[in-house]
């Protein structure tokens, strides 16, 4: 098997010292015949803190139909209940224009927005890591394919060389047969 410096020059057309850390890692695993693929999502999930997991769950719930439906039902009940209480002269908790409801909605939005942003930032980090690992896997696959092409070309060259040697031997035998035939044949004339 070739060393990293040879592979870098041959396949990546670069000097070994110009390799990135990621390319060097791929070439090392290529030389050692070790696999390079891994589950990035699972790997990054194990490094998440409690706050990270909570933010992801809040973001997942806040972006679901369940949340939208529950939120819509609560709004309808709040507005409808306060309107009925105000119409019945009982005294509504939050009469029209529903200032307390607006305060609650603003607080929910103020808390939910940064939590969703944290979750999106973490997802972007996961996506970048996944893209990096995809690059490594693709590079290793490309190296494997290039190596297979070399082996196939070498096999084809060996076969052609053997065929040419065989053909040369057959031509020599044929020339001997022709020579024997012309030497031993009676002259016609």
PDB file of N, CA and C in Angstrom, residues 1 55 74 141:
ATOM      1  N   UNK A   1       0.858  -1.192   0.000  1.00  0.00           N
ATOM      2  CA  UNK A   1       0.000   0.000   0.000  1.00  0.00           C
ATOM      3  C   UNK A   1       0.888   1.234   0.000  1.00  0.00           C
ATOM      4  N   UNK A  55     -34.280  23.130  24.635  1.00  0.00           N
ATOM      5  CA  UNK A  55     -34.517  24.089  23.549  1.00  0.00           C
ATOM      6  C   UNK A  55     -35.009  23.384  22.290  1.00  0.00           C
ATOM      7  N   UNK A  74     -56.884  28.024  23.113  1.00  0.00           N
ATOM      8  CA  UNK A  74     -56.707  28.880  24.291  1.00  0.00           C
ATOM      9  C   UNK A  74     -57.107  30.318  23.969  1.00  0.00           C
ATOM     10  N   UNK A 141     -14.269   7.646  -0.860  1.00  0.00           N
ATOM     11  CA  UNK A 141     -14.866   6.858  -1.950  1.00  0.00           C
ATOM     12  C   UNK A 141     -14.184   7.174  -3.275  1.00  0.00           C
TER      13      UNK A 141
END
